[in-house]
Coordinates of C-alpha atoms in Angstrom, one line a residue:
Chain E
X468 CA -29.3 6.0 -14.2
X469 CA -27.1 3.0 -13.9
X470 CA -24.3 5.2 -13.4
X471 CA -26.0 8.1 -11.0
X472 CA -27.8 5.5 -8.9
X473 CA -24.8 3.5 -7.3
X474 CA -22.9 7.1 -6.9
X475 CA -26.1 8.1 -5.0
X476 CA -26.2 5.2 -2.7
X477 CA -23.0 5.1 -1.7
X478 CA -22.7 9.3 -1.4
X479 CA -26.2 8.8 0.9
X480 CA -25.1 6.3 2.4
X481 CA -21.2 7.8 3.4
X482 CA -22.5 11.4 4.7
X483 CA -25.9 9.4 7.3
X484 CA -22.7 7.2 8.9
X485 CA -20.6 10.8 9.1
X486 CA -23.7 12.1 10.7
X487 CA -24.6 9.7 12.9
X488 CA -20.9 10.2 14.4
X489 CA -21.5 13.3 14.9
X490 CA -25.5 13.9 16.2
X491 CA -27.2 12.6 18.5
X492 CA -30.8 12.0 17.3
X493 CA -32.3 8.3 17.7
X494 CA -33.4 8.1 13.8
X495 CA -30.0 9.0 12.7
X496 CA -28.5 6.2 15.0
X497 CA -31.1 3.7 14.1
X498 CA -29.8 4.4 10.3
X499 CA -26.4 4.1 11.2
X500 CA -26.7 0.7 13.0
X501 CA -28.4 -0.3 10.4
X502 CA -26.0 0.6 7.4
X503 CA -22.9 -0.7 10.2
X504 CA -25.1 -4.3 10.5
X505 CA -25.6 -3.8 6.8
X506 CA -21.8 -3.7 6.7
X507 CA -20.9 -6.6 8.5
X508 CA -23.4 -9.0 6.7
X509 CA -22.0 -7.9 3.3
X510 CA -18.4 -8.5 4.3
X511 CA -19.5 -12.2 5.7
X512 CA -20.3 -13.0 2.5
X513 CA -17.8 -11.5 0.4
X514 CA -15.5 -13.6 3.1
X515 CA -17.2 -16.5 2.0
X516 CA -16.4 -15.4 -1.6
X517 CA -13.1 -15.1 -0.6
X518 CA -13.2 -18.6 0.7
X519 CA -14.7 -20.2 -1.8
X520 CA -11.7 -18.4 -4.3
X521 CA -9.2 -20.0 -2.4
X522 CA -11.0 -23.4 -2.3
X523 CA -11.2 -23.2 -6.1
X524 CA -7.0 -22.2 -6.5
X525 CA -5.9 -24.8 -4.3
X526 CA -8.4 -27.5 -6.2
X527 CA -6.7 -26.5 -9.1
X528 CA -3.6 -26.8 -7.9
X529 CA -3.9 -29.9 -6.1
X530 CA -6.2 -31.2 -9.8
X531 CA -2.6 -30.1 -11.8
X532 CA -0.6 -32.7 -10.1
X533 CA 2.0 -29.9 -9.7
X534 CA 4.6 -30.1 -6.9
X535 CA 2.8 -27.9 -4.0
X536 CA -0.2 -30.7 -4.2
X537 CA 0.0 -32.2 -1.0
X538 CA 0.3 -29.0 0.3
X539 CA -3.1 -27.9 -1.2
X540 CA -4.8 -31.3 0.3
X541 CA -3.4 -30.6 3.3
X542 CA -5.0 -26.8 3.8
X543 CA -8.2 -28.2 1.8
X544 CA -8.6 -31.0 4.2
X545 CA -8.2 -28.7 6.8
X546 CA -10.4 -25.9 5.6
X547 CA -13.4 -29.0 4.8
X548 CA -12.7 -30.5 8.8
X549 CA -13.0 -27.0 10.4
X550 CA -15.8 -26.2 8.6
X551 CA -17.5 -28.9 9.6
X552 CA -16.6 -29.1 13.4
X553 CA -17.7 -25.8 13.4
X554 CA -20.8 -26.5 11.8
X555 CA -21.9 -29.2 13.4
X556 CA -24.0 -28.7 16.6
X557 CA -22.4 -29.9 20.0
X558 CA -19.8 -28.2 22.8
X559 CA -17.5 -27.4 19.7
X560 CA -14.4 -28.9 21.9
X561 CA -12.9 -30.6 18.7
X562 CA -13.1 -26.8 17.6
X563 CA -11.5 -25.3 20.6
X564 CA -9.0 -28.1 20.3
X565 CA -7.9 -27.4 17.3
X566 CA -7.6 -23.5 17.7
X567 CA -5.3 -24.0 20.9
X568 CA -3.5 -26.7 19.6
X569 CA -3.1 -25.8 16.2
X570 CA -3.8 -22.6 15.3
X571 CA -1.9 -20.9 18.1
X572 CA 1.1 -22.5 18.5
X573 CA 1.2 -21.9 14.1
X574 CA 0.5 -18.4 14.8
X575 CA 3.3 -18.1 17.7
X576 CA 5.6 -20.0 15.5
X577 CA 4.7 -17.7 12.8
X578 CA 5.3 -14.2 15.3
X579 CA 8.6 -15.7 16.5
X580 CA 10.4 -15.4 13.1
X581 CA 9.4 -11.8 13.2
X582 CA 12.5 -10.9 15.6
X583 CA 14.7 -13.0 13.1
X584 CA 13.3 -11.3 10.1
X585 CA 13.5 -7.6 12.0
X586 CA 17.8 -8.3 12.6
X587 CA 17.6 -9.2 8.7
X588 CA 15.9 -6.1 7.5
X589 CA 17.7 -3.8 9.7
X590 CA 20.8 -5.4 9.0
X591 CA 20.5 -4.7 5.4
X592 CA 18.6 -0.8 6.7
X593 CA 21.9 -0.2 8.2
X594 CA 24.0 -1.0 5.6
X595 CA 25.8 2.3 4.8
X596 CA 24.4 3.2 1.3
X597 CA 23.1 6.8 1.9
X598 CA 23.0 9.7 4.0
X599 CA 19.8 8.3 5.5
X600 CA 20.8 5.0 6.3
X601 CA 23.8 6.7 7.7
X602 CA 21.6 8.7 10.1
X603 CA 19.7 6.2 11.1
X604 CA 22.6 3.7 12.3
X605 CA 23.8 6.6 13.7
X606 CA 20.9 7.7 16.0
X607 CA 19.9 3.9 16.8
X608 CA 23.7 3.4 18.2
X609 CA 23.1 6.3 20.3
X610 CA 19.6 5.9 21.4
X611 CA 21.0 1.9 22.1
X612 CA 23.9 3.1 24.0
X613 CA 21.8 5.8 26.1
X614 CA 18.8 3.5 27.4
X615 CA 21.4 0.8 28.6
X616 CA 21.2 1.2 32.7
X617 CA 25.0 1.8 32.7
X618 CA 24.5 5.0 30.1
X619 CA 24.6 7.6 32.9
X620 CA 27.9 6.2 33.9
X621 CA 29.7 7.3 30.8
X622 CA 28.6 10.6 30.9
X623 CA 25.8 11.9 32.9
X624 CA 24.4 14.0 30.0
X625 CA 23.9 11.0 27.7
X626 CA 20.7 9.7 29.1
X627 CA 19.1 12.8 29.5
X628 CA 20.4 13.9 25.6
X629 CA 18.3 9.9 24.8
X630 CA 15.4 11.2 26.6
X631 CA 15.5 14.6 24.8
X632 CA 15.9 12.4 21.5
X633 CA 13.0 10.9 22.1
X634 CA 10.6 13.6 23.4
X635 CA 11.4 16.1 21.3
X636 CA 12.3 15.5 17.5
X637 CA 11.1 11.6 17.4
X638 CA 8.0 12.5 18.7
X639 CA 7.5 15.7 16.3
X640 CA 8.1 13.4 13.8
X641 CA 5.4 10.6 14.9
X642 CA 3.2 13.7 15.1
X643 CA 3.9 15.5 11.6
X644 CA 3.3 11.5 10.0
X645 CA 0.1 11.4 12.1
X646 CA -1.3 14.7 11.1
X647 CA -0.5 13.7 7.0
X648 CA -2.5 10.3 7.7
X649 CA -5.1 12.3 9.4
X650 CA -5.5 14.8 6.3
X651 CA -4.6 12.0 3.5
X652 CA -7.9 10.0 5.3
X653 CA -10.0 13.0 5.5
X654 CA -9.4 13.8 2.2
X655 CA -9.9 10.4 1.2
X656 CA -12.8 9.7 2.1
X657 CA -14.2 13.1 1.3
X658 CA -13.3 12.2 -2.2
X659 CA -15.6 9.0 -2.5
X660 CA -18.6 11.1 -0.4
X661 CA -18.1 13.7 -3.2
X662 CA -17.7 10.6 -5.8
X663 CA -15.1 12.0 -7.2
X664 CA -13.8 8.8 -6.5
X665 CA -15.5 5.6 -7.5
X666 CA -13.9 2.2 -6.0
X667 CA -17.7 0.8 -5.8
X668 CA -17.6 0.8 -9.7
X669 CA -13.9 -0.9 -10.4
X670 CA -12.6 3.1 -10.8
Chain H
X937 CA -33.7 22.8 15.2
X938 CA -30.0 22.6 15.7
X939 CA -30.8 22.0 20.1
X940 CA -33.3 19.5 18.8
X941 CA -30.1 17.4 17.0
X942 CA -28.2 17.7 20.1
X943 CA -25.8 20.1 17.6
X944 CA -23.4 21.2 20.1
X945 CA -20.7 23.9 18.9
X946 CA -17.8 21.6 18.9
X947 CA -20.2 19.6 16.6
X948 CA -20.9 22.7 14.4
X949 CA -17.2 23.4 14.0
X950 CA -16.4 19.6 13.0
X951 CA -19.5 20.2 10.5
X952 CA -17.9 23.5 9.2
X953 CA -14.5 22.6 9.0
X954 CA -15.8 19.4 6.9
X955 CA -17.6 21.9 4.2
X956 CA -15.2 23.8 4.4
X957 CA -12.4 21.1 3.4
X958 CA -14.8 19.7 1.0
X959 CA -16.1 22.8 -1.0
X960 CA -11.8 23.6 -1.4
X961 CA -11.6 19.7 -2.7
X962 CA -14.4 20.4 -4.6
X963 CA -12.7 23.3 -6.3
X964 CA -9.4 22.1 -6.9
X965 CA -10.5 19.2 -8.0
X966 CA -12.4 20.9 -10.9
X967 CA -9.4 23.5 -11.5
X968 CA -7.0 20.6 -11.8
X969 CA -9.2 18.2 -13.7
X970 CA -9.3 21.4 -16.3
X971 CA -5.4 21.9 -16.2
X972 CA -3.4 18.3 -14.9
X973 CA -0.5 18.7 -14.7
X974 CA 1.7 20.3 -11.9
X975 CA 4.9 20.3 -10.3
X976 CA 5.3 17.8 -8.3
X977 CA 8.3 16.1 -5.5
X978 CA 9.5 12.7 -6.8
X979 CA 8.8 10.1 -4.4
X980 CA 11.1 7.4 -5.3
X981 CA 8.6 4.6 -5.0
X982 CA 6.0 5.8 -7.3
X983 CA 8.9 6.5 -10.0
X984 CA 9.8 2.7 -9.2
X985 CA 6.4 1.2 -9.6
X986 CA 6.1 3.1 -12.9
X987 CA 9.7 1.6 -14.0
X988 CA 8.4 -1.5 -13.0
X989 CA 5.4 -1.6 -14.3
X990 CA 7.1 -1.1 -18.2
X991 CA 9.7 -3.8 -17.3
X992 CA 6.2 -6.0 -16.2
X993 CA 4.4 -5.2 -19.7
X994 CA 8.4 -6.4 -21.6
X995 CA 9.0 -9.2 -19.5
X996 CA 5.1 -10.4 -19.3
X997 CA 6.1 -10.9 -15.3
X998 CA 3.2 -9.7 -13.3
X999 CA 3.4 -7.3 -10.2
X1000 CA 2.3 -9.0 -8.1
X1001 CA 0.2 -6.5 -5.6
X1002 CA -0.6 -7.5 -1.8
X1003 CA -3.4 -5.6 -0.8
X1004 CA -3.1 -6.7 3.1
X1005 CA -5.2 -8.4 5.3
X1006 CA -8.8 -6.8 6.6
X1007 CA -8.7 -3.8 7.3
X1008 CA -12.6 -3.7 8.6
X1009 CA -12.1 -4.1 12.0
X1010 CA -10.0 -1.3 12.5
X1011 CA -11.1 0.6 10.4
X1012 CA -8.3 2.3 8.2
X1013 CA -10.1 1.8 5.4
X1014 CA -8.2 5.0 3.6
X1015 CA -5.4 3.0 3.1
X1016 CA -7.7 0.3 1.8
X1017 CA -8.7 2.4 -0.7
X1018 CA -5.0 3.6 -1.4
X1019 CA -4.2 -0.2 -1.9
X1020 CA -7.1 -0.2 -4.9
X1021 CA -5.8 3.1 -6.3
X1022 CA -2.0 2.0 -6.6
X1023 CA -3.4 -1.9 -7.8
X1024 CA -5.8 0.2 -10.4
X1025 CA -2.7 1.5 -11.8
X1026 CA -1.4 -1.8 -12.3
X1027 CA -4.3 -3.5 -13.3
X1028 CA -4.5 -0.7 -16.1
X1029 CA -0.7 -1.0 -17.0
X1030 CA -1.4 -4.4 -17.3
X1031 CA -4.4 -4.4 -19.7
X1032 CA -2.9 -2.4 -21.9
X1033 CA -0.5 -5.6 -22.7
X1034 CA -3.2 -7.9 -22.0
X1035 CA -1.6 -9.0 -20.0
X1036 CA -2.7 -11.4 -16.2
X1037 CA -2.1 -9.2 -12.9
X1038 CA -1.6 -11.4 -9.6
X1039 CA -3.1 -9.4 -6.4
X1040 CA -3.5 -11.2 -3.3
X1041 CA -6.1 -9.8 -0.5
X1042 CA -6.9 -11.3 3.2
X1043 CA -10.2 -9.8 3.5
X1044 CA -13.3 -10.7 1.6
X1045 CA -14.2 -7.2 0.6
X1046 CA -10.8 -6.1 -0.6
X1047 CA -10.4 -9.4 -2.7
X1048 CA -14.4 -8.6 -4.0
X1049 CA -13.2 -5.0 -4.7
X1050 CA -9.8 -6.2 -6.8
X1051 CA -12.0 -8.4 -8.9
X1052 CA -14.0 -5.5 -9.4
X1053 CA -10.7 -2.5 -10.6
X1054 CA -9.3 -5.4 -12.9
X1055 CA -12.4 -6.4 -14.7
X1056 CA -12.8 -2.3 -14.9
X1057 CA -9.4 -1.7 -16.3
X1058 CA -9.8 -4.6 -18.9
X1059 CA -13.4 -3.2 -20.1
X1060 CA -11.2 -0.1 -20.0
X1061 CA -8.8 -2.0 -22.8
X1062 CA -11.5 -3.2 -24.7
X1063 CA -10.6 -7.4 -23.5
X1064 CA -13.8 -9.3 -23.0
X1065 CA -13.5 -10.1 -19.0
X1066 CA -14.8 -13.3 -17.2
X1067 CA -17.1 -12.6 -14.1
X1068 CA -14.2 -14.5 -12.0
X1069 CA -10.7 -13.5 -12.3
X1070 CA -8.0 -16.4 -10.5
X1071 CA -5.4 -13.9 -10.6
X1072 CA -6.8 -12.3 -7.4
X1073 CA -6.1 -14.7 -4.5
X1074 CA -7.6 -14.8 -1.3
X1075 CA -5.3 -15.9 1.2
X1076 CA -6.7 -16.3 4.8
X1077 CA -8.3 -13.8 6.9
X1078 CA -5.7 -13.5 9.6
X1079 CA -2.3 -11.4 9.1
X1080 CA -0.1 -14.1 9.4
X1081 CA -2.2 -16.4 7.5
X1082 CA -2.3 -13.7 4.8
X1083 CA 1.3 -13.2 4.5
X1084 CA 2.0 -17.0 4.1
X1085 CA -0.5 -17.3 1.6
X1086 CA 0.5 -14.2 -0.1
X1087 CA 4.0 -15.5 -0.1
X1088 CA 3.1 -19.1 -1.5
X1089 CA 1.1 -17.4 -4.3
X1090 CA 4.1 -15.5 -5.7
X1091 CA 6.3 -18.5 -5.3
X1092 CA 3.8 -20.3 -7.6
X1093 CA 5.1 -17.6 -10.7
X1094 CA 7.6 -15.1 -11.3
X1095 CA 6.8 -11.8 -10.8
X1096 CA 8.4 -8.2 -11.3
X1097 CA 8.0 -6.9 -8.2
X1098 CA 6.3 -7.0 -4.9
X1099 CA 3.6 -3.7 -4.6
X1100 CA 2.8 -3.6 -0.2
X1101 CA -0.2 -1.2 -0.7
X1102 CA -2.5 -1.2 1.8
X1103 CA -3.4 -1.9 5.4
X1104 CA -0.3 -4.2 6.9
X1105 CA 0.8 -4.7 11.4
X1106 CA 4.1 -6.8 11.6
X1107 CA 3.0 -9.4 8.9
X1108 CA 4.1 -6.8 6.5
X1109 CA 7.8 -7.2 7.8
X1110 CA 7.1 -11.6 7.7
X1111 CA 5.9 -11.2 3.7
X1112 CA 8.9 -8.3 2.6
X1113 CA 11.1 -10.7 4.2
X1114 CA 9.8 -14.2 2.7
X1115 CA 9.3 -12.3 -0.4
X1116 CA 12.7 -11.4 -1.1
X1117 CA 14.0 -14.8 -1.2
X1118 CA 12.0 -14.4 -5.0
X1119 CA 14.9 -11.6 -5.9
X1120 CA 12.2 -9.2 -7.5
X1121 CA 12.2 -5.4 -6.1
X1122 CA 10.0 -5.2 -3.5
X1123 CA 7.9 -1.6 -2.6
X1124 CA 5.5 0.0 -0.6
X1125 CA 4.0 1.5 2.6
X1126 CA 1.5 1.8 5.0
X1127 CA 0.2 4.5 7.2
X1128 CA 0.9 3.0 10.2
X1129 CA 4.1 4.5 11.8
X1130 CA 5.4 1.5 13.9
X1131 CA 4.5 -0.9 11.2
X1132 CA 6.1 1.9 8.0
X1133 CA 9.1 2.2 10.5
X1134 CA 9.5 -2.1 10.1
X1135 CA 8.8 -1.4 6.5
X1136 CA 11.2 0.9 5.6
X1137 CA 13.9 -1.4 7.0
X1138 CA 12.8 -4.1 4.5
X1139 CA 11.5 -3.1 1.3
X1140 CA 13.6 -1.5 -1.5
X1141 CA 11.4 1.7 -1.8
X1142 CA 9.1 2.3 1.2
X1143 CA 6.8 5.2 1.3
X1144 CA 5.2 6.4 4.7
X1145 CA 2.0 8.3 5.5
X1146 CA 1.2 10.9 3.7
X1147 CA 3.4 9.4 0.2
X1148 CA 0.8 6.7 0.6
X1149 CA -2.4 8.9 0.2
X1150 CA -0.6 10.5 -3.0
X1151 CA -0.3 7.3 -5.4
X1152 CA -2.9 8.5 -7.2
X1153 CA -1.5 12.3 -8.5
X1154 CA 1.6 10.6 -8.8
X1155 CA 0.6 7.3 -10.6
X1156 CA -2.0 7.8 -13.5
X1157 CA -5.5 9.8 -11.8
X1158 CA -4.6 13.5 -12.2
X1159 CA -7.3 14.5 -10.2
X1160 CA -5.9 13.7 -7.5
X1161 CA -4.1 16.5 -7.5
X1162 CA -6.8 18.4 -6.3
X1163 CA -6.5 16.0 -3.0
X1164 CA -3.2 16.4 -3.1
X1165 CA -3.1 20.3 -2.8
X1166 CA -5.9 20.5 -0.6
X1167 CA -4.4 18.5 2.1
X1168 CA -0.9 20.6 1.3
X1169 CA -3.3 23.3 2.1
X1170 CA -4.3 22.0 5.7
X1171 CA -0.9 21.3 6.6
X1172 CA -0.2 25.3 6.2
X1173 CA -3.1 26.3 7.7
X1174 CA -2.0 23.6 10.7
X1175 CA 1.5 25.1 11.0
X1176 CA 0.3 28.5 11.2
X1177 CA -1.8 27.3 13.7
X1178 CA 0.6 25.4 15.9
X1179 CA 3.1 28.7 15.5
X1180 CA 0.4 31.2 16.4
X1181 CA -0.5 29.3 19.4
X1182 CA 3.2 29.0 20.4
X1183 CA 3.8 32.4 20.3
X1184 CA 0.5 33.3 21.9
X1185 CA 1.3 30.6 24.9
X1186 CA 4.5 32.1 25.1
X1187 CA 3.2 35.7 25.9
X1188 CA 0.4 34.6 28.1
X1189 CA -2.3 35.6 25.8
X1190 CA -3.5 32.3 24.8
X1191 CA -4.1 28.8 27.3

């Protein structure tokens, strides 16, 4: 029973959620809605556990007096401080200030760094280590050239060829990739529904 | 009955297709469970992961498994499940040598699932497990915060490799490039096409799309061979349909 019950529950809930998408019935809609709400509530509790794990890991680092104890201390102060400001009743201006003037700029800074990381990654990928990299480099340089405003002046065929490359081989490749992902997603979901995979049991 | 449930012909077609695919999947899974071997094309990333798992066993330095940040809002749950499959392999290899693992997650559900996978791997290896494992770290629910936290975690201790397995957006590039500073090999991938392009450029070995979903069959779960061949069969059917549709449309017989 200990083994069978989770399988019946998981497969049953999965099946009901699937039917909720396909069948317009008030009864199944209500069950589907309740299941979705249940997932949100469970995910919220899992998030609390995750935050406790974060606090415990950094608490231990702080206590261990290691090299990065200052950073761990800062993280804990920020975590507890933001939490306190969030639960205190009131207009929430302090929380909005933290969000607008600390969180958002930090996010923007990290995102801006992506441009530099992308350049480094592209440099690595374009080193001619194999034929794949050579094709990638050749096609990228050609498309870069074909999309320049003055490419038409070099040759009238250049922009047209660039457009053809994007519209035919690139789109075909993307569609093939998406079809593969869709099939993989469907089969993975069916594996859980049929209890071939039981991720809820750690298997 | 069918009308009362609001079942149109399109819904019936979807249900029939799902039932047919489920039947094929069940049949092929049973078949390959009984005879778990089949010729498979080589996927470099999964072969490299096997080599790195051997190296991790020798050096006692774990493979850092990055499961990504929360998938639940956008619902790419299948990627999260495949992340757990890859983690399961790494966890079982580590548990067989009574070694620690290192996992980072940016979502509470992923974090809790990873705890369960590590506990189960250790239970199977006959190791007494605590209820909560410190090797599974929650690094923040925001994607960029997760990436920064995961890199910090990976820098805390030497790792044999970094495996990105799960759902990643642009933060995957951040994580992959920052992890490069540790000098350890980086491999993995995601099903998202645009992020896949970024990861191809930044990882040592990358898997895309359907190759990500082949993880179980290539690693240590031969019963996944059934689902791999179900996907191949469906792909063949789609190819035939596309070609047939193109010919019929060209001849003016359809569409």
